[in-house]
PDB file of C-alpha atoms in Angstrom:
ATOM      1  CA  TRP D 131      19.969  14.106  19.887  1.00 72.00           C
ATOM      2  CA  TRP D 132      16.272  15.002  18.578  1.00 81.00           C
ATOM      3  CA  THR D 133      13.759  13.351  20.909  1.00 88.00           C
ATOM      4  CA  TYR D 134      15.945  14.896  23.703  1.00 90.00           C
ATOM      5  CA  THR D 135      16.295  18.112  22.611  1.00 89.00           C
ATOM      6  CA  SER D 136      12.199  17.762  22.010  1.00 91.00           C
ATOM      7  CA  SER D 137      11.836  16.492  25.486  1.00 92.00           C
ATOM      8  CA  VAL D 138      14.127  19.270  26.718  1.00 92.00           C
ATOM      9  CA  PHE D 139      11.313  21.846  24.892  1.00 93.00           C
ATOM     10  CA  PHE D 140       8.353  20.565  25.826  1.00 93.00           C
ATOM     11  CA  ARG D 141       9.324  20.135  29.571  1.00 94.00           C
ATOM     12  CA  ILE D 142      10.005  24.363  29.282  1.00 95.00           C
ATOM     13  CA  ILE D 143       6.546  24.504  28.227  1.00 95.00           C
ATOM     14  CA  PHE D 144       4.871  22.492  30.757  1.00 94.00           C
ATOM     15  CA  GLU D 145       6.938  24.175  33.710  1.00 94.00           C
ATOM     16  CA  VAL D 146       5.734  27.605  32.017  1.00 95.00           C
ATOM     17  CA  THR D 147       2.022  26.826  31.415  1.00 95.00           C
ATOM     18  CA  PHE D 148       1.894  25.072  34.981  1.00 92.00           C
ATOM     19  CA  MET D 149       3.207  28.720  37.017  1.00 91.00           C
ATOM     20  CA  TYR D 150       0.596  30.992  34.206  1.00 92.00           C
ATOM     21  CA  ILE D 151      -2.079  28.323  35.119  1.00 92.00           C
ATOM     22  CA  PHE D 152      -1.140  28.656  38.827  1.00 88.00           C
ATOM     23  CA  TYR D 153      -1.107  32.471  38.654  1.00 87.00           C
ATOM     24  CA  MET D 154      -4.262  32.394  36.651  1.00 89.00           C
ATOM     25  CA  ILE D 155      -5.978  30.748  40.021  1.00 85.00           C
ATOM     26  CA  TYR D 156      -3.742  32.389  42.928  1.00 82.00           C
ATOM     27  CA  PRO D 157      -2.987  35.848  41.606  1.00 81.00           C
ATOM     28  CA  GLY D 158       0.196  37.095  42.816  1.00 80.00           C
ATOM     29  CA  TYR D 159       0.858  33.998  44.330  1.00 76.00           C
ATOM     30  CA  LYS D 160      -1.007  34.357  47.089  1.00 79.00           C
ATOM     31  CA  MET D 161      -2.886  32.636  49.653  1.00 81.00           C
ATOM     32  CA  ILE D 162      -6.877  34.560  50.119  1.00 82.00           C
ATOM     33  CA  ARG D 163      -7.186  34.382  53.938  1.00 86.00           C
ATOM     34  CA  LEU D 164     -11.493  34.613  53.193  1.00 85.00           C
ATOM     35  CA  VAL D 165     -13.263  33.363  50.305  1.00 83.00           C
ATOM     36  CA  LYS D 166     -16.995  34.268  50.559  1.00 85.00           C
ATOM     37  CA  CYS D 167     -18.866  30.634  49.570  1.00 82.00           C
ATOM     38  CA  GLU D 168     -21.986  30.654  47.563  1.00 82.00           C
ATOM     39  CA  ALA D 169     -21.777  26.783  47.175  1.00 79.00           C
ATOM     40  CA  TYR D 170     -23.975  24.062  47.775  1.00 80.00           C
ATOM     41  CA  PRO D 171     -24.213  23.008  50.975  1.00 80.00           C
ATOM     42  CA  CYS D 172     -23.890  26.465  51.807  1.00 77.00           C
ATOM     43  CA  PRO D 173     -27.857  27.942  52.120  1.00 81.00           C
ATOM     44  CA  ASN D 174     -26.072  31.476  51.437  1.00 86.00           C
ATOM     45  CA  THR D 175     -23.001  33.754  51.226  1.00 86.00           C
ATOM     46  CA  VAL D 176     -20.393  31.970  53.967  1.00 84.00           C
ATOM     47  CA  ASP D 177     -17.140  33.422  55.211  1.00 86.00           C
ATOM     48  CA  CYS D 178     -14.796  30.247  54.298  1.00 84.00           C
ATOM     49  CA  PHE D 179     -11.082  31.246  56.400  1.00 84.00           C
ATOM     50  CA  ILE D 180      -8.391  29.053  54.417  1.00 83.00           C
ATOM     51  CA  SER D 181      -6.411  27.905  57.403  1.00 87.00           C
ATOM     52  CA  ARG D 182      -2.458  29.369  57.597  1.00 89.00           C
ATOM     53  CA  PRO D 183      -2.888  30.926  54.219  1.00 86.00           C
ATOM     54  CA  THR D 184       0.984  32.092  55.057  1.00 87.00           C
ATOM     55  CA  GLU D 185       2.676  29.618  55.434  1.00 90.00           C
ATOM     56  CA  LYS D 186       0.964  27.872  52.590  1.00 88.00           C
ATOM     57  CA  THR D 187       1.999  31.042  50.329  1.00 88.00           C
ATOM     58  CA  ILE D 188       5.978  30.412  51.442  1.00 91.00           C
ATOM     59  CA  PHE D 189       5.647  26.447  50.199  1.00 91.00           C
ATOM     60  CA  THR D 190       4.512  28.304  47.188  1.00 89.00           C
ATOM     61  CA  VAL D 191       7.002  30.753  46.646  1.00 90.00           C
ATOM     62  CA  PHE D 192       9.046  28.251  47.474  1.00 93.00           C
ATOM     63  CA  MET D 193       7.563  26.076  44.940  1.00 92.00           C
ATOM     64  CA  LEU D 194       7.280  28.381  41.784  1.00 91.00           C
ATOM     65  CA  THR D 195      10.810  29.684  42.326  1.00 93.00           C
ATOM     66  CA  THR D 196      11.904  25.705  41.850  1.00 95.00           C
ATOM     67  CA  SER D 197      10.467  25.952  39.117  1.00 94.00           C
ATOM     68  CA  ALA D 198      11.736  29.199  37.760  1.00 95.00           C
ATOM     69  CA  ILE D 199      15.307  27.345  37.773  1.00 96.00           C
ATOM     70  CA  CYS D 200      14.503  24.220  36.501  1.00 95.00           C
ATOM     71  CA  ILE D 201      13.298  26.444  33.075  1.00 95.00           C
ATOM     72  CA  LEU D 202      16.359  28.477  33.002  1.00 96.00           C
ATOM     73  CA  LEU D 203      18.412  25.718  33.270  1.00 96.00           C
ATOM     74  CA  ASN D 204      16.731  24.004  30.853  1.00 94.00           C
ATOM     75  CA  VAL D 205      16.377  26.874  28.384  1.00 95.00           C
ATOM     76  CA  ALA D 206      20.142  27.229  29.073  1.00 96.00           C
ATOM     77  CA  GLU D 207      20.713  23.220  28.396  1.00 93.00           C
ATOM     78  CA  LEU D 208      18.876  24.073  24.811  1.00 93.00           C
ATOM     79  CA  ILE D 209      20.819  26.527  24.248  1.00 93.00           C
ATOM     80  CA  PHE D 210      23.996  24.285  24.857  1.00 92.00           C
ATOM     81  CA  LEU D 211      22.254  21.619  22.825  1.00 90.00           C
ATOM     82  CA  VAL D 212      21.534  23.470  19.752  1.00 90.00           C
ATOM     83  CA  ALA D 213      25.037  25.445  19.433  1.00 91.00           C
ATOM     84  CA  ARG D 214      27.048  22.355  19.939  1.00 90.00           C
ATOM     85  CA  ALA D 215      24.495  21.155  16.898  1.00 87.00           C
ATOM     86  CA  CYS D 216      25.325  24.159  15.106  1.00 88.00           C
ATOM     87  CA  ILE D 217      28.526  23.810  15.171  1.00 88.00           C
ATOM     88  CA  ARG D 218      29.364  20.024  14.976  1.00 85.00           C
ATOM     89  CA  ARG D 219      27.265  20.477  11.610  1.00 83.00           C
ATOM     90  CA  ARG D 220      29.652  23.334  10.867  1.00 84.00           C
ATOM     91  CA  GLN D 221      32.767  21.286  11.045  1.00 82.00           C
ATOM     92  CA  TRP D 222      31.017  18.177   8.995  1.00 77.00           C
ATOM     93  CA  GLY D 223      31.150  20.845   6.517  1.00 70.00           C
ATOM     94  CA  SER D 224      34.204  21.337   6.606  1.00 67.00           C
ATOM     95  CA  ASP D 225      35.179  17.974   6.506  1.00 60.00           C
ATOM     96  CA  ARG D 226      33.240  17.388   3.868  1.00 59.00           C
ATOM     97  CA  ALA D 227      35.273  20.618   1.755  1.00 54.00           C
ATOM     98  CA  GLY D 228      38.552  18.303   2.415  1.00 52.00           C
ATOM     99  CA  LYS D 229      39.911  19.321   5.608  1.00 49.00           C
ATOM    100  CA  SER D 230      40.372  16.163   7.758  1.00 49.00           C
ATOM    101  CA  SER D 231      39.358  16.667  11.705  1.00 51.00           C
ATOM    102  CA  PHE D 232      39.976  14.470  14.625  1.00 52.00           C
ATOM    103  CA  LEU D 233      36.494  12.709  14.181  1.00 51.00           C
ATOM    104  CA  SER D 234      36.503  11.851  10.948  1.00 62.00           C
ATOM    105  CA  SER D 235      40.402   9.956  11.335  1.00 68.00           C
ATOM    106  CA  LYS D 236      39.117   8.668  14.643  1.00 68.00           C
ATOM    107  CA  GLU D 237      36.431   7.087  12.244  1.00 72.00           C
ATOM    108  CA  ASN D 238      38.849   6.341   9.722  1.00 72.00           C
ATOM    109  CA  ARG D 239      40.963   4.344  12.082  1.00 76.00           C
ATOM    110  CA  GLN D 240      37.837   2.875  13.682  1.00 76.00           C
ATOM    111  CA  ASN D 241      36.352   1.626  10.460  1.00 76.00           C
ATOM    112  CA  GLU D 242      40.202   0.021   9.559  1.00 77.00           C
ATOM    113  CA  ASN D 243      40.173  -1.649  12.408  1.00 78.00           C
ATOM    114  CA  ASN D 244      37.159  -3.415  12.540  1.00 80.00           C
ATOM    115  CA  GLN D 245      38.032  -4.205   8.636  1.00 79.00           C
ATOM    116  CA  ILE D 246      40.765  -6.233  10.404  1.00 81.00           C
ATOM    117  CA  LEU D 247      39.081  -8.141  12.676  1.00 79.00           C
ATOM    118  CA  ALA D 248      36.164  -8.817  10.066  1.00 79.00           C
ATOM    119  CA  ASP D 249      38.912 -10.575   7.768  1.00 78.00           C
ATOM    120  CA  ASP D 250      40.722 -12.429  10.925  1.00 75.00           C
ATOM    121  CA  ILE D 251      37.738 -13.735  11.524  1.00 75.00           C
ATOM    122  CA  PHE D 252      36.813 -14.953   8.740  1.00 72.00           C
ATOM    123  CA  LYS D 253      40.163 -16.431   8.030  1.00 72.00           C
ATOM    124  CA  ARG D 254      40.042 -18.093  10.966  1.00 70.00           C
ATOM    125  CA  GLY D 255      36.247 -19.603  10.287  1.00 63.00           C
ATOM    126  CA  THR D 256      37.251 -21.185   6.819  1.00 57.00           C
ATOM    127  CA  GLY D 257      39.609 -24.090   8.439  1.00 54.00           C
ATOM    128  CA  GLN D 258      37.820 -25.210  11.378  1.00 52.00           C
ATOM    129  CA  GLU D 259      35.486 -27.868  11.910  1.00 52.00           C
ATOM    130  CA  LYS D 260      31.543 -27.280  13.112  1.00 53.00           C
ATOM    131  CA  GLY D 261      32.833 -27.748  16.799  1.00 52.00           C
ATOM    132  CA  ASP D 262      36.554 -27.024  17.716  1.00 52.00           C
ATOM    133  CA  HIS D 263      36.103 -23.865  18.835  1.00 53.00           C
ATOM    134  CA  CYS D 264      34.002 -24.513  21.630  1.00 53.00           C
ATOM    135  CA  SER D 265      36.870 -27.811  22.868  1.00 52.00           C
ATOM    136  CA  ALA D 266      38.179 -26.948  25.859  1.00 52.00           C
ATOM    137  CA  SER D 267      41.872 -27.454  25.751  1.00 48.00           C
TER     138      SER D 267
END
């Protein structure tokens, strides 16, 4: 339970960090049409035009919208997991106070069945020779 919950939590942190870093690189999530380039090999300031900035902006918005939907679903899943754990903990606490529930009676039945099967296997195993249970008859 804890490992899955922590993986969902880290997924949320990863997605939010990705969106923040992307916003810092591209303010407003828009691709810039013109960039002033001063880096090597340019000898002086040169105008660099980005090809197809509208398509890149649309794709970026689509990608970030999908990321935002994933964040919302992960938050909803995290809330569900924590709420379910709290409910189970509350029921477990009330079961310890003397109330029986479906889960505890189901576990008791399973334990009784396991004990019956174990006793049956031990009873059968005492009267057989070593190779009798493998014979094809």
